[in-house]
Amino acid sequence: MAATNAHNVAFVADTQYPDAPPPASEVGVLGWLKENLFSSWGNAALTVLSIAFLAYILPGFIDWAVMKSVWNASSLAECREIIAARHGEGATGACWAVVNERFNQLMYGFYPDELRWRPNIAFLLLVAALAPVLFQTMRPLAYAMAGLLGLQIIAFAYKTYTGAEYAIINPTLIATIAIGVAALVFQHQRGKWFYLTFAYPVIAYFILWGGVFLEPVETSKFGGFLLTMVIGVTGIAASLPIGILLALGRASNLPILKIICTTFIEFIRGVPLITLLFVASTLLNYFMPPGTNFDIVARVLIMVTLFASAYMAEVIRGGLAALPKGQYEAADTLGLTYWQGMRLIILPQALKISIPGIVNTFIGLFKDTTLVVVIGLLDPLGLTNPIRSDSAWNGIIWELYGFIALMFFIFCWGMSRYSQHLEVRLRAGDRR
Amino acid sequence: MAEVAHAPEPQAEAPAAMTVSDEVAIDISGMNKWYGEFHVLKNIDLTINKGERIVVCGPSGSGKSTLIRCVNALEKFQKGSITVDGIPLTSDIKKIDEIRRDVGMVFQHFNLFPHLTILENCTLAPIWVKKMPKKEAEEVAMKYLTRVKIPEQAAKYPGQLSGGQQQRVAIARALCMNPNVMLFDEPTTALDPEMIKEVLDVMVDLAQTGMTMICVTHEMGFARQVANRVVFMDQGQIVEQNAPEPFFTNPQHERTKLFLSQILAH
Ligand SMILES: Nc1ncnc2c1ncn2[C@@H]1O[C@H](COP(=O)(O)OP(=O)(O)O)[C@@H](O)[C@H]1O
Ligand SMILES: [Mg+2]
């Protein structure tokens, strides 16, 4: 008689109810569907519409991009012949052959054929140099190298299958294995890997530009995604520290420093990047002693870095301003110097607050590298023009731009996902 | 007199350590401060000997915080002088750092570093400012965390602690620098009532070790128990100062009487 009239009489519980599982409609696939896709009439309608849209668009797309696509051909005309022969007159399919044939050009530009292992190794070392910054152990680096090794084996198998020459034992493969093994062996010495991170700019410069015992390569030969990476990575790596210094300068009590930093930031933000690139490519020559030959890529690197730094400074200033004044005062009263306080107390917190904005700036910068086409540098987008005006590939549009878009998407989306992961990780350690 | 309940019963006799030396710890003379046109502190004269416990009280906005923040150069003053442990406070950054190493401060809102653990909060300054080896700094930190009765929280983050625990960590953090003077700016005002006592107990304990203290607080029970002088401020001026007993039982100035009647009324 315990629970029946418990609503309205004095009551003392005499039984303990056992834990029961929640109703089936609340858990598992059904629960998930109900909560995420059909939680309200509006939501359900949206779900149905989206499914209808996908059903309308996807079959056609897969038919074009996969089922009727051609990977091996030497011209667009040949592609069309093959498709007509396989699927009948009037059928349309993607001609990925253009990406296949021009793959090396899209990746390396005009970097000499026999030296392409150098950009490859620079890229592998970049991954290795980033790993200690991005992760707590070196295990993810080992996985990354395993993945890249797999890709090389697939490429080898494909080339051999199509009858092309391809040496499986090459510097790239050896470097991949060496880094992967090092990552496994030294996976818990994360601190030591930072030496590579700090040395990386010098190493990469040496590998890509050449010198000492490596054959020098002129930057006019840099192109494709190699150029994108050189500009993007340099800009990202340099704009963060410069942006921090600018933000601190702008927030400083020293009037002169404050004016200089503020003027710089406002000037750079007030001018389009294209203008700065034109300045880099033409005007700068007037200011330099005649006869000096200042590398065009180096000039672009400086301009892109300055541009990104100004934006970075404003993002970080937002983070600095969001910290309570008490944090600065506590650091001061403990006797920490300005730089100690900044490094140990203020910046770790301010940067954490600013992560979304910082990554946003990184992504913007990475995509802005495509603007270098206006001063004649051949990044992937710049290469589309010579490819499309080649009589063999005249008329190709979707496949070429689609491939470039996909590459950019992979990098930008990767940065975005990583920043979300980082926010979660940092939040776990610090509950206010 | 609800406040008295927060502090332990007044002792019949002060412990030996609570005796006051005749060496001067802090000397403030003819000090004036303005915020723009606003004259916040007017002709402040205050000399505090080593081992003295001063309680500063007064209405909100009377300049109490500003006064003690001038002592460790969180605020600049425009006229007069402040000397701390014989070091004159000038705009010289070296002198300021020297004074700050010597003066600990506890804030109303704790101001712990949320991204560091309790232990790291306490060891940071000894390691970076005093160049103490990490291990030694951790031992010192544990000693003071034990003294404020929360050694078991050392590995947690500030956000996981209650307000009273956070304020005790803040006291331990300041003590880790082994200061000669401690400043408290309303250390219990932001706390829930049931946590005030645990913080006051720690402060009483600290007073009994002979620490020179300046406390801005309205905890009159605490003032009666440990202060050897109470300073009453109003409108940027020191209006009255006296030993606690005569100050509470026989206030002289009209404004003191009004203030005491207001805070003791409820
Ligand atoms: N940064 C500031 N700028 C201008 N006025 C201030 C500033 N800080 C405090 N004040 C003013 O100075 C007076 C004294 O403030 P404060 O020392 O905080 O008072 P208390 O701590 O006694 O409540 C108040 O009137 C306050 O409004
Ligand atoms: Mg105050």
PDB file of C-alpha atoms in Angstrom, chain A residues 325-337 340 343-346 348-349 352 428-432, chain B residues 69 72 74 97 100-101 103 105 107 111-116 124-125 128-129 131 157 159-160 173-174 177:
ATOM      1  CA  LYS A 325      41.824  42.976 -14.568  1.00  0.00           C
ATOM      2  CA  GLY A 326      42.425  40.941 -11.419  1.00  0.00           C
ATOM      3  CA  GLN A 327      44.618  38.496 -13.349  1.00  0.00           C
ATOM      4  CA  TYR A 328      47.029  41.278 -14.302  1.00  0.00           C
ATOM      5  CA  GLU A 329      47.001  42.607 -10.733  1.00  0.00           C
ATOM      6  CA  ALA A 330      47.617  39.199  -9.189  1.00  0.00           C
ATOM      7  CA  ALA A 331      50.584  38.686 -11.505  1.00  0.00           C
ATOM      8  CA  ASP A 332      51.925  42.132 -10.565  1.00  0.00           C
ATOM      9  CA  THR A 333      51.520  41.709  -6.814  1.00  0.00           C
ATOM     10  CA  LEU A 334      53.393  38.402  -6.884  1.00  0.00           C
ATOM     11  CA  GLY A 335      56.391  40.301  -8.246  1.00  0.00           C
ATOM     12  CA  LEU A 336      56.377  38.735 -11.722  1.00  0.00           C
ATOM     13  CA  THR A 337      58.000  40.924 -14.352  1.00  0.00           C
ATOM     14  CA  GLN A 340      56.828  36.646 -16.975  1.00  0.00           C
ATOM     15  CA  ARG A 343      54.022  34.424 -20.699  1.00  0.00           C
ATOM     16  CA  LEU A 344      52.826  32.506 -17.655  1.00  0.00           C
ATOM     17  CA  ILE A 345      49.500  34.086 -16.763  1.00  0.00           C
ATOM     18  CA  ILE A 346      48.005  36.374 -19.364  1.00  0.00           C
ATOM     19  CA  PRO A 348      47.943  31.243 -21.963  1.00  0.00           C
ATOM     20  CA  GLN A 349      44.472  32.411 -20.996  1.00  0.00           C
ATOM     21  CA  LYS A 352      42.839  30.086 -25.312  1.00  0.00           C
ATOM     22  CA  ALA A 428      38.763  19.825 -19.730  1.00  0.00           C
ATOM     23  CA  GLY A 429      41.791  21.058 -17.787  1.00  0.00           C
ATOM     24  CA  ASP A 430      40.236  24.281 -16.642  1.00  0.00           C
ATOM     25  CA  ARG A 431      36.766  24.488 -15.218  1.00  0.00           C
ATOM     26  CA  ARG A 432      35.896  27.871 -13.897  1.00  0.00           C
TER      27      ARG A 432
ATOM     28  CA  ARG B  69      46.736  49.427  -3.546  1.00  0.00           C
ATOM     29  CA  ASN B  72      52.288  47.909  -3.514  1.00  0.00           C
ATOM     30  CA  LEU B  74      49.048  48.853  -8.125  1.00  0.00           C
ATOM     31  CA  ASP B  97      59.422  44.868  -7.929  1.00  0.00           C
ATOM     32  CA  ARG B 100      56.094  43.695  -4.378  1.00  0.00           C
ATOM     33  CA  ARG B 101      58.268  40.711  -3.482  1.00  0.00           C
ATOM     34  CA  VAL B 103      54.332  42.607   0.242  1.00  0.00           C
ATOM     35  CA  MET B 105      48.147  40.875  -1.312  1.00  0.00           C
ATOM     36  CA  PHE B 107      41.891  40.400  -3.159  1.00  0.00           C
ATOM     37  CA  ASN B 111      42.205  36.341  -8.479  1.00  0.00           C
ATOM     38  CA  LEU B 112      43.595  32.824  -8.595  1.00  0.00           C
ATOM     39  CA  PHE B 113      44.973  31.731 -11.977  1.00  0.00           C
ATOM     40  CA  PRO B 114      42.230  29.498 -13.405  1.00  0.00           C
ATOM     41  CA  HIS B 115      44.490  27.709 -15.883  1.00  0.00           C
ATOM     42  CA  LEU B 116      46.875  26.458 -13.173  1.00  0.00           C
ATOM     43  CA  LEU B 124      54.653  29.973  -9.733  1.00  0.00           C
ATOM     44  CA  ALA B 125      56.053  33.087  -8.089  1.00  0.00           C
ATOM     45  CA  TRP B 128      60.009  32.441 -11.389  1.00  0.00           C
ATOM     46  CA  VAL B 129      60.603  35.390  -9.092  1.00  0.00           C
ATOM     47  CA  LYS B 131      64.337  31.241  -8.721  1.00  0.00           C
ATOM     48  CA  TYR B 157      41.915  23.713 -10.368  1.00  0.00           C
ATOM     49  CA  GLY B 159      37.197  26.459 -10.458  1.00  0.00           C
ATOM     50  CA  GLN B 160      36.640  23.223  -8.559  1.00  0.00           C
ATOM     51  CA  ARG B 173      49.863  31.783  -2.553  1.00  0.00           C
ATOM     52  CA  ALA B 174      50.839  35.154  -1.109  1.00  0.00           C
ATOM     53  CA  MET B 177      56.674  34.440  -1.285  1.00  0.00           C
TER      54      MET B 177
END
